[in-house]
Amino acid sequence: MSRFFVERSQIRGDRIFLEGGDVNHIRNVLRMRVGEKIEICDGQGTDYDCIIDAFPERQAVLRIVSQRAACVELPVRLVLYQGLPKSDKMELIVQKAVELGAAEIVPVICKRSVVRLDDKKKEEKKRERWQTIAESAAKQSGRGMVPAVAAPMTFSEAVKRAASEGRVLLPYENAEGMKPTREAFLAASRGGTTAIFIGPEGGFDPAEVSLAAEAGAKIVSLGRRILRTETAGLAVLSALMLLCECAEAKETAEEG
């Protein structure tokens, strides 16, 4: 069933009103007609099963048949703090991070970042592009919310923000042993907010790692191989997603 996101203001009583690009996609791309079923999400954890009622000018009016709480979100909040990479790598990272369950993506300007967003207009244009990709990925993967792509911030700003919200994990190629990684991942899967810091192509500067450690970050290893910036964050998110899903399935089975 086709799935679309709406703002809460578009839901009025037992009707939902779609406008803009979604209407064009429904009518001219999917070629849907009055009476067909469609799934709507309010981006805040509620899904609606609807039937297309009418296509007034530049609108689609949907009738709500039933609603339910979205059950696809992870039981923890994972925030990816991604050191700004070159080229269009950030687009891939945003897309896949959303598919893997990230609640938010924060672009971080690190000491070794080659990309510099000094022009505020260009910065906002890029962020709008990343947010559009996040919404598309949320639709495709059946998410119950659209993760936000935050405005880029400096490394020190990012560490301060992350430390105030929960635990912080920073994978680093010079970290040794997998036992601390395992313990940190298990702790992250048990609940709360976990920030995942990933460096740009050149990695983190040692001073940045020290700053993060002083703020309480767990410096962990991802194994003996050095991963590219576009791979490292997705590897961490994949591992945490599976840990969370398995833990939740075990609790459900025990309760049953």
PDB file of C-alpha atoms in Angstrom:
ATOM      1  CA  MET A   1       0.000   0.000   0.000  1.00  0.00           C
ATOM      2  CA  SER A   2       1.321   3.470  -0.902  1.00  0.00           C
ATOM      3  CA  ARG A   3       2.440   5.529   2.109  1.00  0.00           C
ATOM      4  CA  PHE A   4       2.628   9.305   2.577  1.00  0.00           C
ATOM      5  CA  PHE A   5       3.477  11.695   5.415  1.00  0.00           C
ATOM      6  CA  VAL A   6       1.331  14.658   6.426  1.00  0.00           C
ATOM      7  CA  GLU A   7       1.372  17.450   8.981  1.00  0.00           C
ATOM      8  CA  ARG A   8      -1.127  17.170  11.839  1.00  0.00           C
ATOM      9  CA  SER A   9      -2.826  20.327  10.507  1.00  0.00           C
ATOM     10  CA  GLN A  10      -3.828  18.372   7.374  1.00  0.00           C
ATOM     11  CA  ILE A  11      -5.925  15.974   9.488  1.00  0.00           C
ATOM     12  CA  ARG A  12      -9.392  17.378  10.151  1.00  0.00           C
ATOM     13  CA  GLY A  13     -11.907  15.087  11.778  1.00  0.00           C
ATOM     14  CA  ASP A  14     -12.174  11.917   9.729  1.00  0.00           C
ATOM     15  CA  ARG A  15     -10.636  13.505   6.625  1.00  0.00           C
ATOM     16  CA  ILE A  16      -7.056  14.115   5.519  1.00  0.00           C
ATOM     17  CA  PHE A  17      -6.269  16.769   2.912  1.00  0.00           C
ATOM     18  CA  LEU A  18      -3.218  16.339   0.651  1.00  0.00           C
ATOM     19  CA  GLU A  19      -1.743  19.105  -1.488  1.00  0.00           C
ATOM     20  CA  GLY A  20       1.287  19.820  -3.659  1.00  0.00           C
ATOM     21  CA  GLY A  21       3.640  17.169  -4.987  1.00  0.00           C
ATOM     22  CA  ASP A  22       1.934  14.297  -3.190  1.00  0.00           C
ATOM     23  CA  VAL A  23      -1.265  14.887  -5.161  1.00  0.00           C
ATOM     24  CA  ASN A  24       0.616  14.823  -8.456  1.00  0.00           C
ATOM     25  CA  HIS A  25       2.416  11.627  -7.409  1.00  0.00           C
ATOM     26  CA  ILE A  26      -0.832   9.923  -6.422  1.00  0.00           C
ATOM     27  CA  ARG A  27      -2.793  10.937  -9.532  1.00  0.00           C
ATOM     28  CA  ASN A  28      -0.203  10.989 -12.311  1.00  0.00           C
ATOM     29  CA  VAL A  29       2.571   8.633 -11.174  1.00  0.00           C
ATOM     30  CA  LEU A  30       0.719   5.974  -9.171  1.00  0.00           C
ATOM     31  CA  ARG A  31      -2.477   6.626 -11.174  1.00  0.00           C
ATOM     32  CA  MET A  32      -4.638   6.010  -8.130  1.00  0.00           C
ATOM     33  CA  ARG A  33      -8.366   6.590  -8.307  1.00  0.00           C
ATOM     34  CA  VAL A  34     -11.252   7.417  -5.967  1.00  0.00           C
ATOM     35  CA  GLY A  35     -12.042   4.431  -3.749  1.00  0.00           C
ATOM     36  CA  GLU A  36      -8.479   3.079  -3.615  1.00  0.00           C
ATOM     37  CA  LYS A  37      -6.705   2.492  -0.297  1.00  0.00           C
ATOM     38  CA  ILE A  38      -3.766   4.576   0.860  1.00  0.00           C
ATOM     39  CA  GLU A  39      -1.675   4.711   4.052  1.00  0.00           C
ATOM     40  CA  ILE A  40      -0.904   7.990   5.797  1.00  0.00           C
ATOM     41  CA  CYS A  41       1.479   8.733   8.666  1.00  0.00           C
ATOM     42  CA  ASP A  42       1.410  11.913  10.720  1.00  0.00           C
ATOM     43  CA  GLY A  43       5.180  11.751  11.326  1.00  0.00           C
ATOM     44  CA  GLN A  44       4.589  11.529  15.078  1.00  0.00           C
ATOM     45  CA  GLY A  45       3.929   7.836  15.447  1.00  0.00           C
ATOM     46  CA  THR A  46       0.357   7.354  14.216  1.00  0.00           C
ATOM     47  CA  ASP A  47      -0.615   5.559  10.994  1.00  0.00           C
ATOM     48  CA  TYR A  48      -3.959   5.980   9.211  1.00  0.00           C
ATOM     49  CA  ASP A  49      -5.603   3.564   6.771  1.00  0.00           C
ATOM     50  CA  CYS A  50      -7.539   5.705   4.317  1.00  0.00           C
ATOM     51  CA  ILE A  51      -9.641   5.591   1.170  1.00  0.00           C
ATOM     52  CA  ILE A  52      -9.402   8.272  -1.505  1.00  0.00           C
ATOM     53  CA  ASP A  53     -12.665  10.222  -1.377  1.00  0.00           C
ATOM     54  CA  ALA A  54     -12.203  12.893  -4.014  1.00  0.00           C
ATOM     55  CA  PHE A  55      -9.780  14.917  -6.110  1.00  0.00           C
ATOM     56  CA  PRO A  56     -10.924  18.543  -5.909  1.00  0.00           C
ATOM     57  CA  GLU A  57      -8.704  21.076  -7.652  1.00  0.00           C
ATOM     58  CA  ARG A  58      -5.034  20.564  -6.608  1.00  0.00           C
ATOM     59  CA  GLN A  59      -6.069  18.414  -3.644  1.00  0.00           C
ATOM     60  CA  ALA A  60      -6.721  14.841  -2.625  1.00  0.00           C
ATOM     61  CA  VAL A  61      -9.301  14.256   0.087  1.00  0.00           C
ATOM     62  CA  LEU A  62      -8.916  11.017   2.034  1.00  0.00           C
ATOM     63  CA  ARG A  63     -11.373   9.377   4.410  1.00  0.00           C
ATOM     64  CA  ILE A  64      -9.879   7.783   7.531  1.00  0.00           C
ATOM     65  CA  VAL A  65     -11.004   4.176   7.938  1.00  0.00           C
ATOM     66  CA  SER A  66      -8.842   3.260  10.928  1.00  0.00           C
ATOM     67  CA  GLN A  67      -5.794   4.430  12.834  1.00  0.00           C
ATOM     68  CA  ARG A  68      -3.100   2.744  14.908  1.00  0.00           C
ATOM     69  CA  ALA A  69       0.176   3.455  16.640  1.00  0.00           C
ATOM     70  CA  ALA A  70       3.179   2.939  14.360  1.00  0.00           C
ATOM     71  CA  CYS A  71       5.162  -0.049  15.586  1.00  0.00           C
ATOM     72  CA  VAL A  72       8.277   0.204  13.431  1.00  0.00           C
ATOM     73  CA  GLU A  73      10.367   2.639  15.474  1.00  0.00           C
ATOM     74  CA  LEU A  74      13.278   1.451  17.596  1.00  0.00           C
ATOM     75  CA  PRO A  75      12.831   1.465  21.385  1.00  0.00           C
ATOM     76  CA  VAL A  76      15.904   3.702  21.654  1.00  0.00           C
ATOM     77  CA  ARG A  77      16.830   7.055  20.131  1.00  0.00           C
ATOM     78  CA  LEU A  78      19.927   6.910  17.913  1.00  0.00           C
ATOM     79  CA  VAL A  79      21.421  10.182  16.675  1.00  0.00           C
ATOM     80  CA  LEU A  80      24.099  10.107  13.988  1.00  0.00           C
ATOM     81  CA  TYR A  81      26.649  12.937  14.256  1.00  0.00           C
ATOM     82  CA  GLN A  82      28.326  12.715  10.856  1.00  0.00           C
ATOM     83  CA  GLY A  83      31.569  14.535  10.050  1.00  0.00           C
ATOM     84  CA  LEU A  84      30.872  16.354   6.787  1.00  0.00           C
ATOM     85  CA  PRO A  85      32.152  14.248   3.872  1.00  0.00           C
ATOM     86  CA  LYS A  86      33.061  15.282   0.350  1.00  0.00           C
ATOM     87  CA  SER A  87      30.908  15.112  -2.761  1.00  0.00           C
ATOM     88  CA  ASP A  88      27.421  13.605  -2.451  1.00  0.00           C
ATOM     89  CA  LYS A  89      28.342  11.030   0.207  1.00  0.00           C
ATOM     90  CA  MET A  90      26.159  12.812   2.749  1.00  0.00           C
ATOM     91  CA  GLU A  91      23.087  12.069   0.642  1.00  0.00           C
ATOM     92  CA  LEU A  92      23.792   8.335   0.792  1.00  0.00           C
ATOM     93  CA  ILE A  93      24.522   8.510   4.525  1.00  0.00           C
ATOM     94  CA  VAL A  94      21.247  10.323   5.269  1.00  0.00           C
ATOM     95  CA  GLN A  95      19.222   7.885   3.183  1.00  0.00           C
ATOM     96  CA  LYS A  96      20.676   4.745   4.734  1.00  0.00           C
ATOM     97  CA  ALA A  97      20.736   6.131   8.288  1.00  0.00           C
ATOM     98  CA  VAL A  98      17.000   6.783   8.060  1.00  0.00           C
ATOM     99  CA  GLU A  99      16.381   3.268   6.741  1.00  0.00           C
ATOM    100  CA  LEU A 100      18.357   1.833   9.670  1.00  0.00           C
ATOM    101  CA  GLY A 101      16.331   3.680  12.300  1.00  0.00           C
ATOM    102  CA  ALA A 102      18.272   6.861  13.123  1.00  0.00           C
ATOM    103  CA  ALA A 103      16.062   9.421  14.866  1.00  0.00           C
ATOM    104  CA  GLU A 104      18.152  12.399  13.752  1.00  0.00           C
ATOM    105  CA  ILE A 105      21.201  13.161  11.608  1.00  0.00           C
ATOM    106  CA  VAL A 106      23.516  16.008  12.605  1.00  0.00           C
ATOM    107  CA  PRO A 107      26.172  17.212  10.109  1.00  0.00           C
ATOM    108  CA  VAL A 108      29.383  18.069  11.985  1.00  0.00           C
ATOM    109  CA  ILE A 109      32.180  20.361  10.856  1.00  0.00           C
ATOM    110  CA  CYS A 110      35.376  18.655  12.023  1.00  0.00           C
ATOM    111  CA  LYS A 111      38.975  19.857  11.900  1.00  0.00           C
ATOM    112  CA  ARG A 112      39.725  17.525   8.980  1.00  0.00           C
ATOM    113  CA  SER A 113      36.500  18.199   7.087  1.00  0.00           C
ATOM    114  CA  VAL A 114      37.286  19.278   3.545  1.00  0.00           C
ATOM    115  CA  VAL A 115      33.778  20.612   2.973  1.00  0.00           C
ATOM    116  CA  ARG A 116      33.137  24.043   4.487  1.00  0.00           C
ATOM    117  CA  LEU A 117      29.626  25.480   4.521  1.00  0.00           C
ATOM    118  CA  ASP A 118      30.564  29.139   4.873  1.00  0.00           C
ATOM    119  CA  ASP A 119      27.694  30.402   2.705  1.00  0.00           C
ATOM    120  CA  LYS A 120      24.486  30.317   4.756  1.00  0.00           C
ATOM    121  CA  LYS A 121      22.267  30.147   1.667  1.00  0.00           C
ATOM    122  CA  LYS A 122      24.186  27.170   0.275  1.00  0.00           C
ATOM    123  CA  GLU A 123      24.155  25.534   3.709  1.00  0.00           C
ATOM    124  CA  GLU A 124      20.376  25.852   3.982  1.00  0.00           C
ATOM    125  CA  LYS A 125      19.919  24.593   0.417  1.00  0.00           C
ATOM    126  CA  LYS A 126      21.987  21.500   1.203  1.00  0.00           C
ATOM    127  CA  ARG A 127      20.080  20.876   4.413  1.00  0.00           C
ATOM    128  CA  GLU A 128      16.759  21.136   2.576  1.00  0.00           C
ATOM    129  CA  ARG A 129      18.050  18.584   0.066  1.00  0.00           C
ATOM    130  CA  TRP A 130      19.142  16.219   2.862  1.00  0.00           C
ATOM    131  CA  GLN A 131      15.766  16.630   4.596  1.00  0.00           C
ATOM    132  CA  THR A 132      13.938  15.754   1.376  1.00  0.00           C
ATOM    133  CA  ILE A 133      16.067  12.609   1.092  1.00  0.00           C
ATOM    134  CA  ALA A 134      15.266  11.748   4.729  1.00  0.00           C
ATOM    135  CA  GLU A 135      11.533  12.055   4.057  1.00  0.00           C
ATOM    136  CA  SER A 136      11.761   9.889   0.941  1.00  0.00           C
ATOM    137  CA  ALA A 137      13.735   7.231   2.825  1.00  0.00           C
ATOM    138  CA  ALA A 138      11.221   7.323   5.691  1.00  0.00           C
ATOM    139  CA  LYS A 139       8.380   6.686   3.231  1.00  0.00           C
ATOM    140  CA  GLN A 140      10.231   3.847   1.504  1.00  0.00           C
ATOM    141  CA  SER A 141      11.195   2.095   4.735  1.00  0.00           C
ATOM    142  CA  GLY A 142       7.801   2.486   6.421  1.00  0.00           C
ATOM    143  CA  ARG A 143       9.038   4.697   9.257  1.00  0.00           C
ATOM    144  CA  GLY A 144       6.562   6.167  11.711  1.00  0.00           C
ATOM    145  CA  MET A 145       8.394   9.499  11.730  1.00  0.00           C
ATOM    146  CA  VAL A 146      10.586  11.599   9.471  1.00  0.00           C
ATOM    147  CA  PRO A 147      14.014  12.004  11.120  1.00  0.00           C
ATOM    148  CA  ALA A 148      15.247  15.581  11.188  1.00  0.00           C
ATOM    149  CA  VAL A 149      18.496  16.645   9.552  1.00  0.00           C
ATOM    150  CA  ALA A 150      19.860  19.328  11.858  1.00  0.00           C
ATOM    151  CA  ALA A 151      21.794  22.424  10.854  1.00  0.00           C
ATOM    152  CA  PRO A 152      25.559  21.771  10.639  1.00  0.00           C
ATOM    153  CA  MET A 153      27.469  22.504  13.832  1.00  0.00           C
ATOM    154  CA  THR A 154      31.082  22.520  14.974  1.00  0.00           C
ATOM    155  CA  PHE A 155      32.580  19.484  16.670  1.00  0.00           C
ATOM    156  CA  SER A 156      32.695  21.161  20.082  1.00  0.00           C
ATOM    157  CA  GLU A 157      29.047  22.275  19.760  1.00  0.00           C
ATOM    158  CA  ALA A 158      28.044  18.755  18.730  1.00  0.00           C
ATOM    159  CA  VAL A 159      29.852  17.079  21.645  1.00  0.00           C
ATOM    160  CA  LYS A 160      28.298  19.468  24.147  1.00  0.00           C
ATOM    161  CA  ARG A 161      24.816  18.862  22.746  1.00  0.00           C
ATOM    162  CA  ALA A 162      25.203  15.090  22.563  1.00  0.00           C
ATOM    163  CA  ALA A 163      26.627  14.761  26.086  1.00  0.00           C
ATOM    164  CA  SER A 164      23.665  16.691  27.499  1.00  0.00           C
ATOM    165  CA  GLU A 165      21.164  14.298  25.863  1.00  0.00           C
ATOM    166  CA  GLY A 166      22.584  10.866  26.716  1.00  0.00           C
ATOM    167  CA  ARG A 167      25.472   8.510  26.042  1.00  0.00           C
ATOM    168  CA  VAL A 168      28.046   9.188  23.344  1.00  0.00           C
ATOM    169  CA  LEU A 169      29.917   6.640  21.213  1.00  0.00           C
ATOM    170  CA  LEU A 170      32.913   7.623  19.126  1.00  0.00           C
ATOM    171  CA  PRO A 171      34.469   4.909  16.927  1.00  0.00           C
ATOM    172  CA  TYR A 172      38.198   5.569  16.485  1.00  0.00           C
ATOM    173  CA  GLU A 173      40.798   3.591  14.566  1.00  0.00           C
ATOM    174  CA  ASN A 174      43.297   3.823  17.425  1.00  0.00           C
ATOM    175  CA  ALA A 175      40.899   2.328  19.970  1.00  0.00           C
ATOM    176  CA  GLU A 176      41.870  -1.193  21.031  1.00  0.00           C
ATOM    177  CA  GLY A 177      39.820  -4.293  21.836  1.00  0.00           C
ATOM    178  CA  MET A 178      36.223  -5.177  21.093  1.00  0.00           C
ATOM    179  CA  LYS A 179      35.080  -5.776  24.676  1.00  0.00           C
ATOM    180  CA  PRO A 180      34.445  -2.032  25.353  1.00  0.00           C
ATOM    181  CA  THR A 181      32.563  -1.867  22.037  1.00  0.00           C
ATOM    182  CA  ARG A 182      30.347  -4.798  22.961  1.00  0.00           C
ATOM    183  CA  GLU A 183      29.583  -3.351  26.395  1.00  0.00           C
ATOM    184  CA  ALA A 184      28.838   0.097  24.953  1.00  0.00           C
ATOM    185  CA  PHE A 185      26.551  -1.325  22.252  1.00  0.00           C
ATOM    186  CA  LEU A 186      24.633  -3.469  24.740  1.00  0.00           C
ATOM    187  CA  ALA A 187      24.144  -0.452  27.013  1.00  0.00           C
ATOM    188  CA  ALA A 188      22.905   1.609  24.064  1.00  0.00           C
ATOM    189  CA  SER A 189      20.364  -1.077  23.116  1.00  0.00           C
ATOM    190  CA  ARG A 190      18.701  -0.925  26.533  1.00  0.00           C
ATOM    191  CA  GLY A 191      17.100   2.465  26.087  1.00  0.00           C
ATOM    192  CA  GLY A 192      17.619   6.208  26.136  1.00  0.00           C
ATOM    193  CA  THR A 193      19.464   8.363  23.627  1.00  0.00           C
ATOM    194  CA  THR A 194      22.794   7.406  22.088  1.00  0.00           C
ATOM    195  CA  ALA A 195      24.876   9.718  19.920  1.00  0.00           C
ATOM    196  CA  ILE A 196      27.172   8.120  17.332  1.00  0.00           C
ATOM    197  CA  PHE A 197      30.090  10.288  16.204  1.00  0.00           C
ATOM    198  CA  ILE A 198      31.669   9.522  12.830  1.00  0.00           C
ATOM    199  CA  GLY A 199      34.663  11.407  11.454  1.00  0.00           C
ATOM    200  CA  PRO A 200      35.086  12.756   7.909  1.00  0.00           C
ATOM    201  CA  GLU A 201      37.390  11.151   5.310  1.00  0.00           C
ATOM    202  CA  GLY A 202      40.528  12.125   7.207  1.00  0.00           C
ATOM    203  CA  GLY A 203      39.194  10.836  10.508  1.00  0.00           C
ATOM    204  CA  PHE A 204      39.091  12.667  13.815  1.00  0.00           C
ATOM    205  CA  ASP A 205      41.922  14.846  14.991  1.00  0.00           C
ATOM    206  CA  PRO A 206      43.399  13.474  18.275  1.00  0.00           C
ATOM    207  CA  ALA A 207      42.389  16.692  20.020  1.00  0.00           C
ATOM    208  CA  GLU A 208      38.761  16.057  19.033  1.00  0.00           C
ATOM    209  CA  VAL A 209      38.894  12.532  20.431  1.00  0.00           C
ATOM    210  CA  SER A 210      40.326  13.895  23.691  1.00  0.00           C
ATOM    211  CA  LEU A 211      37.596  16.543  23.881  1.00  0.00           C
ATOM    212  CA  ALA A 212      34.902  13.896  23.388  1.00  0.00           C
ATOM    213  CA  ALA A 213      36.458  11.593  25.995  1.00  0.00           C
ATOM    214  CA  GLU A 214      36.574  14.445  28.510  1.00  0.00           C
ATOM    215  CA  ALA A 215      32.847  14.979  27.898  1.00  0.00           C
ATOM    216  CA  GLY A 216      32.182  11.328  28.751  1.00  0.00           C
ATOM    217  CA  ALA A 217      32.197   9.717  25.304  1.00  0.00           C
ATOM    218  CA  LYS A 218      33.040   6.025  25.006  1.00  0.00           C
ATOM    219  CA  ILE A 219      35.891   5.644  22.512  1.00  0.00           C
ATOM    220  CA  VAL A 220      35.324   2.322  20.754  1.00  0.00           C
ATOM    221  CA  SER A 221      36.755   0.152  18.003  1.00  0.00           C
ATOM    222  CA  LEU A 222      34.850  -1.179  14.995  1.00  0.00           C
ATOM    223  CA  GLY A 223      37.343  -3.971  14.380  1.00  0.00           C
ATOM    224  CA  ARG A 224      40.654  -4.409  12.620  1.00  0.00           C
ATOM    225  CA  ARG A 225      39.556  -2.894   9.324  1.00  0.00           C
ATOM    226  CA  ILE A 226      39.457   0.843   8.651  1.00  0.00           C
ATOM    227  CA  LEU A 227      36.003   1.796   7.376  1.00  0.00           C
ATOM    228  CA  ARG A 228      35.189   4.682   5.074  1.00  0.00           C
ATOM    229  CA  THR A 229      33.206   7.546   6.551  1.00  0.00           C
ATOM    230  CA  GLU A 230      30.114   6.520   4.578  1.00  0.00           C
ATOM    231  CA  THR A 231      30.414   2.957   5.938  1.00  0.00           C
ATOM    232  CA  ALA A 232      31.299   3.450   9.618  1.00  0.00           C
ATOM    233  CA  GLY A 233      28.098   5.102  10.806  1.00  0.00           C
ATOM    234  CA  LEU A 234      25.930   2.629   8.932  1.00  0.00           C
ATOM    235  CA  ALA A 235      27.870  -0.265  10.465  1.00  0.00           C
ATOM    236  CA  VAL A 236      27.173   1.066  13.970  1.00  0.00           C
ATOM    237  CA  LEU A 237      23.500   1.757  13.221  1.00  0.00           C
ATOM    238  CA  SER A 238      23.077  -1.728  11.732  1.00  0.00           C
ATOM    239  CA  ALA A 239      24.567  -3.408  14.803  1.00  0.00           C
ATOM    240  CA  LEU A 240      22.474  -1.348  17.228  1.00  0.00           C
ATOM    241  CA  MET A 241      19.301  -1.837  15.199  1.00  0.00           C
ATOM    242  CA  LEU A 242      19.698  -5.623  15.334  1.00  0.00           C
ATOM    243  CA  LEU A 243      20.506  -5.596  19.051  1.00  0.00           C
ATOM    244  CA  CYS A 244      17.413  -3.498  19.774  1.00  0.00           C
ATOM    245  CA  GLU A 245      15.133  -5.575  17.570  1.00  0.00           C
ATOM    246  CA  CYS A 246      16.372  -8.861  19.073  1.00  0.00           C
ATOM    247  CA  ALA A 247      16.016  -7.561  22.644  1.00  0.00           C
ATOM    248  CA  GLU A 248      12.487  -6.324  21.943  1.00  0.00           C
ATOM    249  CA  ALA A 249      11.499  -9.635  20.315  1.00  0.00           C
ATOM    250  CA  LYS A 250      12.875 -11.558  23.322  1.00  0.00           C
ATOM    251  CA  GLU A 251      10.887  -9.413  25.782  1.00  0.00           C
ATOM    252  CA  THR A 252       7.705  -9.911  23.728  1.00  0.00           C
ATOM    253  CA  ALA A 253       8.228 -13.688  23.644  1.00  0.00           C
ATOM    254  CA  GLU A 254       8.816 -13.808  27.410  1.00  0.00           C
ATOM    255  CA  GLU A 255       5.690 -11.767  28.080  1.00  0.00           C
ATOM    256  CA  GLY A 256       3.688 -14.091  25.818  1.00  0.00           C
TER     257      GLY A 256
END
